mmCIF file of C-alpha atoms and ligand atoms in Angstrom:
data_model
loop_
_atom_site.group_PDB
_atom_site.id
_atom_site.type_symbol
_atom_site.label_atom_id
_atom_site.label_comp_id
_atom_site.label_asym_id
_atom_site.label_seq_id
_atom_site.Cartn_x
_atom_site.Cartn_y
_atom_site.Cartn_z
ATOM 1 C CA MET A 784 -105.882 44.176 182.684
ATOM 2 C CA LYS A 785 -102.154 44.787 183.199
ATOM 3 C CA LEU A 786 -99.960 42.047 184.672
ATOM 4 C CA ASN A 787 -96.800 42.942 186.532
ATOM 5 C CA GLY A 788 -93.568 40.935 186.173
ATOM 6 C CA ALA A 789 -94.232 38.652 189.155
ATOM 7 C CA ALA A 790 -97.712 37.787 187.913
ATOM 8 C CA VAL A 791 -96.385 36.950 184.453
ATOM 9 C CA ALA A 792 -93.696 34.722 185.991
ATOM 10 C CA THR A 793 -96.289 32.940 188.149
ATOM 11 C CA VAL A 794 -98.533 32.304 185.155
ATOM 12 C CA ALA A 795 -95.553 30.945 183.200
ATOM 13 C CA VAL A 796 -94.544 28.557 186.015
ATOM 14 C CA VAL A 797 -98.115 27.319 186.537
ATOM 15 C CA THR A 798 -98.513 26.775 182.803
ATOM 16 C CA LEU A 799 -95.236 24.859 182.637
ATOM 17 C CA LEU A 800 -96.137 22.690 185.643
ATOM 18 C CA SER A 801 -99.573 21.839 184.316
ATOM 19 C CA PHE A 802 -97.998 21.013 180.958
ATOM 20 C CA LEU A 803 -95.506 18.679 182.627
ATOM 21 C CA ALA A 804 -98.174 17.084 184.808
ATOM 22 C CA GLY A 805 -100.442 16.486 181.858
ATOM 23 C CA THR A 806 -97.843 14.988 179.607
ATOM 24 C CA SER A 807 -94.846 12.970 180.735
ATOM 25 C CA ASN A 808 -91.229 13.002 181.738
ATOM 26 C CA ALA A 809 -88.343 13.174 179.295
ATOM 27 C CA GLN A 810 -88.488 9.418 178.780
ATOM 28 C CA GLY A 811 -92.175 9.615 177.878
ATOM 29 C CA TYR A 812 -93.419 7.379 180.695
ATOM 30 C CA ASP A 813 -92.451 6.173 184.157
ATOM 31 C CA PHE A 814 -93.810 2.639 184.424
ATOM 32 C CA PHE A 815 -96.262 0.257 182.785
ATOM 33 C CA TYR A 816 -99.598 -1.119 183.800
ATOM 34 C CA LEU A 817 -99.701 -4.800 182.947
ATOM 35 C CA VAL A 818 -103.443 -5.253 182.585
ATOM 36 C CA MET A 819 -104.844 -8.747 183.191
ATOM 37 C CA GLN A 820 -108.514 -9.355 182.550
ATOM 38 C CA TRP A 821 -110.971 -11.897 183.872
ATOM 39 C CA PRO A 822 -112.607 -13.282 180.699
ATOM 40 C CA ARG A 823 -115.932 -14.032 182.373
ATOM 41 C CA ALA A 824 -116.291 -10.404 183.374
ATOM 42 C CA VAL A 825 -115.521 -9.220 179.847
ATOM 43 C CA CYS A 826 -117.986 -11.655 178.332
ATOM 44 C CA ASN A 827 -120.964 -11.544 180.698
ATOM 45 C CA GLN A 828 -121.712 -8.024 179.495
ATOM 46 C CA PRO A 829 -124.547 -7.125 177.118
ATOM 47 C CA ARG A 830 -123.361 -7.110 173.473
ATOM 48 C CA SER A 831 -119.903 -8.387 174.454
ATOM 49 C CA ASN A 832 -119.612 -10.303 171.168
ATOM 50 C CA CYS A 833 -117.296 -12.871 172.750
ATOM 51 C CA ARG A 834 -116.095 -16.092 171.201
ATOM 52 C CA ALA A 835 -117.834 -19.270 172.325
ATOM 53 C CA ALA A 836 -115.029 -20.653 174.497
ATOM 54 C CA VAL A 837 -113.892 -18.323 177.226
ATOM 55 C CA PRO A 838 -110.673 -19.198 179.117
ATOM 56 C CA GLN A 839 -111.029 -19.940 182.835
ATOM 57 C CA THR A 840 -107.905 -18.060 183.708
ATOM 58 C CA PHE A 841 -106.787 -14.430 183.695
ATOM 59 C CA THR A 842 -105.623 -13.369 180.238
ATOM 60 C CA ILE A 843 -103.597 -10.379 179.102
ATOM 61 C CA HIS A 844 -105.334 -7.202 178.006
ATOM 62 C CA GLY A 845 -102.181 -5.195 177.445
ATOM 63 C CA MET A 846 -99.159 -3.408 178.871
ATOM 64 C CA TRP A 847 -99.630 0.318 178.919
ATOM 65 C CA PRO A 848 -96.984 3.031 179.471
ATOM 66 C CA GLN A 849 -98.012 5.345 182.328
ATOM 67 C CA THR A 850 -96.639 8.513 183.858
ATOM 68 C CA ASN A 851 -96.459 9.143 187.598
ATOM 69 C CA SER A 852 -98.874 12.021 187.143
ATOM 70 C CA GLY A 853 -101.572 9.763 185.702
ATOM 71 C CA GLY A 854 -100.870 10.256 182.006
ATOM 72 C CA SER A 855 -100.977 7.493 179.471
ATOM 73 C CA PRO A 856 -99.097 8.233 176.242
ATOM 74 C CA GLN A 857 -100.803 6.638 173.271
ATOM 75 C CA ASN A 858 -100.502 6.169 169.506
ATOM 76 C CA CYS A 859 -96.818 6.974 169.077
ATOM 77 C CA PRO A 860 -95.030 6.472 165.739
ATOM 78 C CA GLY A 861 -94.165 2.900 164.707
ATOM 79 C CA SER A 862 -97.590 1.358 164.146
ATOM 80 C CA LEU A 863 -97.859 -2.038 162.461
ATOM 81 C CA ARG A 864 -100.475 -3.322 160.062
ATOM 82 C CA ASP A 865 -100.501 -6.801 161.541
ATOM 83 C CA VAL A 866 -98.313 -8.045 164.391
ATOM 84 C CA ARG A 867 -98.248 -11.729 163.460
ATOM 85 C CA SER A 868 -97.300 -11.266 159.808
ATOM 86 C CA SER A 869 -94.988 -8.299 160.432
ATOM 87 C CA GLY A 870 -91.897 -10.470 160.873
ATOM 88 C CA ARG A 871 -91.059 -8.351 163.946
ATOM 89 C CA VAL A 872 -91.945 -10.959 166.590
ATOM 90 C CA ASP A 873 -90.457 -14.464 166.724
ATOM 91 C CA ARG A 874 -92.533 -17.621 166.617
ATOM 92 C CA THR A 875 -91.867 -18.651 170.191
ATOM 93 C CA THR A 876 -93.184 -15.339 171.441
ATOM 94 C CA LEU A 877 -96.207 -15.452 169.116
ATOM 95 C CA GLY A 878 -96.980 -18.924 170.487
ATOM 96 C CA ALA A 879 -96.897 -17.619 174.056
ATOM 97 C CA MET A 880 -99.121 -14.720 172.996
ATOM 98 C CA ASP A 881 -101.670 -17.108 171.466
ATOM 99 C CA ARG A 882 -101.855 -18.934 174.813
ATOM 100 C CA GLN A 883 -101.777 -16.006 177.225
ATOM 101 C CA TRP A 884 -103.243 -13.144 175.198
ATOM 102 C CA PRO A 885 -106.253 -14.364 173.221
ATOM 103 C CA ASN A 886 -108.754 -12.017 171.704
ATOM 104 C CA LEU A 887 -111.886 -12.854 173.686
ATOM 105 C CA LYS A 888 -114.052 -11.230 171.032
ATOM 106 C CA ARG A 889 -115.009 -12.419 167.612
ATOM 107 C CA GLY A 890 -112.856 -10.964 164.876
ATOM 108 C CA GLY A 891 -111.715 -11.402 161.307
ATOM 109 C CA ARG A 892 -109.297 -13.977 159.966
ATOM 110 C CA ASP A 893 -106.817 -13.741 162.841
ATOM 111 C CA PRO A 894 -108.641 -12.263 165.849
ATOM 112 C CA ASN A 895 -105.671 -12.648 168.217
ATOM 113 C CA SER A 896 -103.341 -10.723 165.947
ATOM 114 C CA GLN A 897 -106.028 -8.110 165.444
ATOM 115 C CA PHE A 898 -106.157 -7.519 169.234
ATOM 116 C CA TRP A 899 -102.334 -7.453 169.615
ATOM 117 C CA THR A 900 -102.068 -5.020 166.711
ATOM 118 C CA HIS A 901 -104.605 -2.683 168.348
ATOM 119 C CA GLU A 902 -102.674 -2.893 171.630
ATOM 120 C CA TRP A 903 -99.291 -2.372 169.959
ATOM 121 C CA ASN A 904 -100.456 0.620 167.946
ATOM 122 C CA LYS A 905 -102.237 2.309 170.855
ATOM 123 C CA HIS A 906 -99.877 1.507 173.745
ATOM 124 C CA GLY A 907 -96.802 -0.499 172.690
ATOM 125 C CA THR A 908 -95.571 2.120 170.243
ATOM 126 C CA CYS A 909 -95.043 4.486 173.205
ATOM 127 C CA SER A 910 -92.807 1.985 175.068
ATOM 128 C CA ARG A 911 -89.749 2.924 173.020
ATOM 129 C CA MET A 912 -89.087 -0.772 172.579
ATOM 130 C CA GLN A 913 -88.962 -2.839 169.428
ATOM 131 C CA PRO A 914 -92.007 -5.107 168.996
ATOM 132 C CA GLN A 915 -89.987 -8.252 169.816
ATOM 133 C CA ASP A 916 -88.690 -6.827 173.112
ATOM 134 C CA TYR A 917 -92.056 -5.381 174.076
ATOM 135 C CA PHE A 918 -94.134 -8.501 173.398
ATOM 136 C CA ARG A 919 -91.581 -10.819 175.004
ATOM 137 C CA ARG A 920 -91.699 -8.725 178.145
ATOM 138 C CA VAL A 921 -95.497 -8.667 178.218
ATOM 139 C CA VAL A 922 -95.827 -12.462 178.147
ATOM 140 C CA ASP A 923 -92.910 -13.016 180.533
ATOM 141 C CA ARG A 924 -94.188 -10.544 183.112
ATOM 142 C CA ALA A 925 -97.723 -11.938 182.874
ATOM 143 C CA ALA A 926 -96.399 -15.469 183.375
ATOM 144 C CA SER A 927 -94.426 -14.338 186.412
ATOM 145 C CA VAL A 928 -97.622 -13.469 188.275
ATOM 146 C CA ASP A 929 -99.676 -16.604 188.806
ATOM 147 C CA LEU A 930 -102.701 -14.501 189.609
ATOM 148 C CA LEU A 931 -105.424 -17.115 189.851
ATOM 149 C CA ARG A 932 -103.225 -19.308 192.037
ATOM 150 C CA LEU A 933 -102.365 -16.368 194.249
ATOM 151 C CA LEU A 934 -106.035 -15.579 194.783
ATOM 152 C CA ARG A 935 -106.948 -19.250 195.260
ATOM 153 C CA SER A 936 -104.263 -19.706 197.864
ATOM 154 C CA ASN A 937 -106.093 -16.973 199.762
ATOM 155 C CA ARG A 938 -109.449 -18.724 199.273
ATOM 156 C CA ILE A 939 -110.630 -16.268 196.658
ATOM 157 C CA GLN A 940 -111.950 -18.129 193.635
ATOM 158 C CA PRO A 941 -114.323 -17.687 190.695
ATOM 159 C CA ASP A 942 -117.436 -19.170 192.283
ATOM 160 C CA ASN A 943 -119.921 -16.278 191.993
ATOM 161 C CA ARG A 944 -119.469 -15.510 195.689
ATOM 162 C CA LEU A 945 -118.904 -12.051 197.092
ATOM 163 C CA TYR A 946 -115.511 -11.177 198.561
ATOM 164 C CA ARG A 947 -114.529 -8.391 200.911
ATOM 165 C CA GLN A 948 -112.271 -5.737 199.411
ATOM 166 C CA ALA A 949 -109.970 -6.092 202.432
ATOM 167 C CA ASP A 950 -109.496 -9.811 201.702
ATOM 168 C CA ILE A 951 -108.706 -9.176 198.033
ATOM 169 C CA GLU A 952 -106.274 -6.479 199.076
ATOM 170 C CA ALA A 953 -104.572 -8.811 201.552
ATOM 171 C CA ALA A 954 -104.228 -11.553 198.916
ATOM 172 C CA LEU A 955 -102.539 -9.162 196.474
ATOM 173 C CA ASN A 956 -100.456 -7.201 198.952
ATOM 174 C CA VAL A 957 -97.116 -8.168 197.376
ATOM 175 C CA TYR A 958 -98.098 -6.091 194.351
ATOM 176 C CA ASP A 959 -100.619 -3.510 195.567
ATOM 177 C CA PRO A 960 -102.185 -3.456 192.100
ATOM 178 C CA VAL A 961 -105.246 -1.633 190.827
ATOM 179 C CA VAL A 962 -108.402 -3.750 190.913
ATOM 180 C CA LYS A 963 -111.015 -2.614 188.417
ATOM 181 C CA CYS A 964 -114.639 -3.673 188.595
ATOM 182 C CA ASN A 965 -117.543 -3.651 186.215
ATOM 183 C CA ASP A 966 -121.226 -4.391 186.770
ATOM 184 C CA VAL A 967 -123.077 -7.592 186.163
ATOM 185 C CA ARG A 968 -126.756 -8.413 186.618
ATOM 186 C CA SER A 969 -127.743 -11.714 188.110
ATOM 187 C CA GLY A 970 -131.014 -12.864 189.679
ATOM 188 C CA GLY A 971 -132.541 -9.421 189.267
ATOM 189 C CA ARG A 972 -129.732 -7.612 191.068
ATOM 190 C CA SER A 973 -126.634 -5.772 190.031
ATOM 191 C CA TYR A 974 -123.203 -6.704 191.388
ATOM 192 C CA LYS A 975 -119.723 -5.273 191.158
ATOM 193 C CA GLN A 976 -117.390 -7.954 189.843
ATOM 194 C CA ILE A 977 -113.625 -8.306 189.386
ATOM 195 C CA HIS A 978 -112.959 -7.216 185.810
ATOM 196 C CA GLU A 979 -109.260 -6.342 185.537
ATOM 197 C CA ILE A 980 -106.164 -6.364 187.698
ATOM 198 C CA ARG A 981 -103.518 -3.828 186.741
ATOM 199 C CA PHE A 982 -99.995 -4.567 187.946
ATOM 200 C CA CYS A 983 -97.126 -2.121 187.926
ATOM 201 C CA VAL A 984 -94.082 -3.049 185.861
ATOM 202 C CA GLN A 985 -90.867 -1.064 186.018
ATOM 203 C CA ARG A 986 -89.955 1.125 183.081
ATOM 204 C CA ASP A 987 -87.577 -1.318 181.413
ATOM 205 C CA GLY A 988 -90.343 -3.925 181.463
ATOM 206 C CA ASN A 989 -88.161 -6.346 183.410
ATOM 207 C CA ARG A 990 -89.942 -6.676 186.732
ATOM 208 C CA VAL A 991 -93.408 -6.579 188.241
ATOM 209 C CA VAL A 992 -93.196 -4.326 191.260
ATOM 210 C CA SER A 993 -95.534 -3.055 193.944
ATOM 211 C CA CYS A 994 -97.558 -0.068 192.800
ATOM 212 C CA GLY A 995 -96.302 1.558 195.985
ATOM 213 C CA ARG A 996 -99.532 2.366 197.733
ATOM 214 C CA ARG A 997 -102.495 0.425 199.031
ATOM 215 C CA THR A 998 -104.473 -1.532 196.469
ATOM 216 C CA GLN A 999 -106.780 0.822 194.662
ATOM 217 C CA PHE A 1000 -110.265 -0.337 193.788
ATOM 218 C CA ARG A 1001 -111.686 1.410 190.730
ATOM 219 C CA SER A 1002 -115.380 1.442 189.887
ATOM 220 C CA CYS A 1003 -115.895 -1.087 192.687
ATOM 221 C CA GLY A 1004 -117.995 0.996 195.092
ATOM 222 C CA ASN A 1005 -117.514 0.313 198.795
ATOM 223 C CA GLY A 1006 -119.156 -3.071 199.114
ATOM 224 C CA ASP A 1007 -118.199 -6.688 198.517
ATOM 225 C CA ILE A 1008 -117.143 -7.816 195.040
ATOM 226 C CA ARG A 1009 -118.233 -10.844 193.061
ATOM 227 C CA PHE A 1010 -115.709 -13.148 191.412
ATOM 228 C CA SER A 1011 -117.767 -14.498 188.543
ATOM 229 C CA ARG A 1012 -117.675 -18.093 187.394
HETATM 230 P P1 5GP B 657 -107.573 -0.184 175.138
HETATM 231 O O1 5GP B 657 -108.162 0.121 173.776
HETATM 232 O O2 5GP B 657 -107.319 1.064 175.929
HETATM 233 O O3 5GP B 657 -106.348 -1.024 175.069
HETATM 234 O O4 5GP B 657 -108.604 -1.062 175.946
HETATM 235 C C1 5GP B 657 -109.965 -0.842 175.989
HETATM 236 C C2 5GP B 657 -110.731 -1.655 174.977
HETATM 237 O O5 5GP B 657 -110.278 -3.008 174.898
HETATM 238 C C3 5GP B 657 -112.192 -1.713 175.276
HETATM 239 O O6 5GP B 657 -112.878 -1.177 174.208
HETATM 240 C C4 5GP B 657 -112.472 -3.205 175.423
HETATM 241 O O7 5GP B 657 -113.741 -3.515 174.904
HETATM 242 C C5 5GP B 657 -111.398 -3.819 174.625
HETATM 243 N N1 5GP B 657 -111.096 -5.221 174.926
HETATM 244 C C6 5GP B 657 -110.957 -5.827 176.113
HETATM 245 N N2 5GP B 657 -110.717 -7.128 175.950
HETATM 246 C C7 5GP B 657 -110.703 -7.342 174.615
HETATM 247 C C8 5GP B 657 -110.507 -8.485 173.813
HETATM 248 O O8 5GP B 657 -110.272 -9.600 174.296
HETATM 249 N N3 5GP B 657 -110.579 -8.280 172.474
HETATM 250 C C9 5GP B 657 -110.818 -7.058 171.907
HETATM 251 N N4 5GP B 657 -110.861 -6.961 170.585
HETATM 252 N N5 5GP B 657 -110.997 -5.972 172.630
HETATM 253 C C10 5GP B 657 -110.951 -6.113 173.966
#
């Protein structure tokens, strides 16, 4: 088949656009997802391998660079062997991380640091920040959203009841985050439950902002959602 000049140009433009859409902008990412998880929903899964004591509050999963086109750069240069012993994060910040960002799962000698190291290597390295700046921002942004209180003040609480998606959306409408569900079995039935809430944080990591469109529910189906106790 012979392509004329216009066809070649069209193919080149389409290829370039799909390349740009699939990767990222010149800065590598446009915003972060600050991912908060509901420990009960992580740990009521088969083979979850969770520690015995599960916090009764939302904890941090991570802060992930994202592009506007849906990309998620990962595993950039700058990995660490162990965040806590690296000397790259000060003690005050490590203390806040121990409180707000526990590893819910069983691990080796220092399970929390093992989880942070996984998150740094996979996501944090693509933030173009030094570990100290990145981790400080994660804990500060997470602390700035009092998520459980926000839900409670809208009468949404972890009591194993089912909540309407519209009510969850209304409670979180300052942020328009992404609500992610997983499945749980109880009393011979399967329910969708609140698993994670993903907030949008601006590129410099300095402010939680609205995600700019209506709250998205992911893997939640169309029905009511359980908030597990
Ligand atoms: P990502 O690797 O993209 O940061 O997140 C997904 C993974 O994180 C999943 O495999 C999930 O099981 C894991 N995860 C979620 N919460 C925890 C936790 O508290 N500790 C550990 N070690 N992994 C977790």
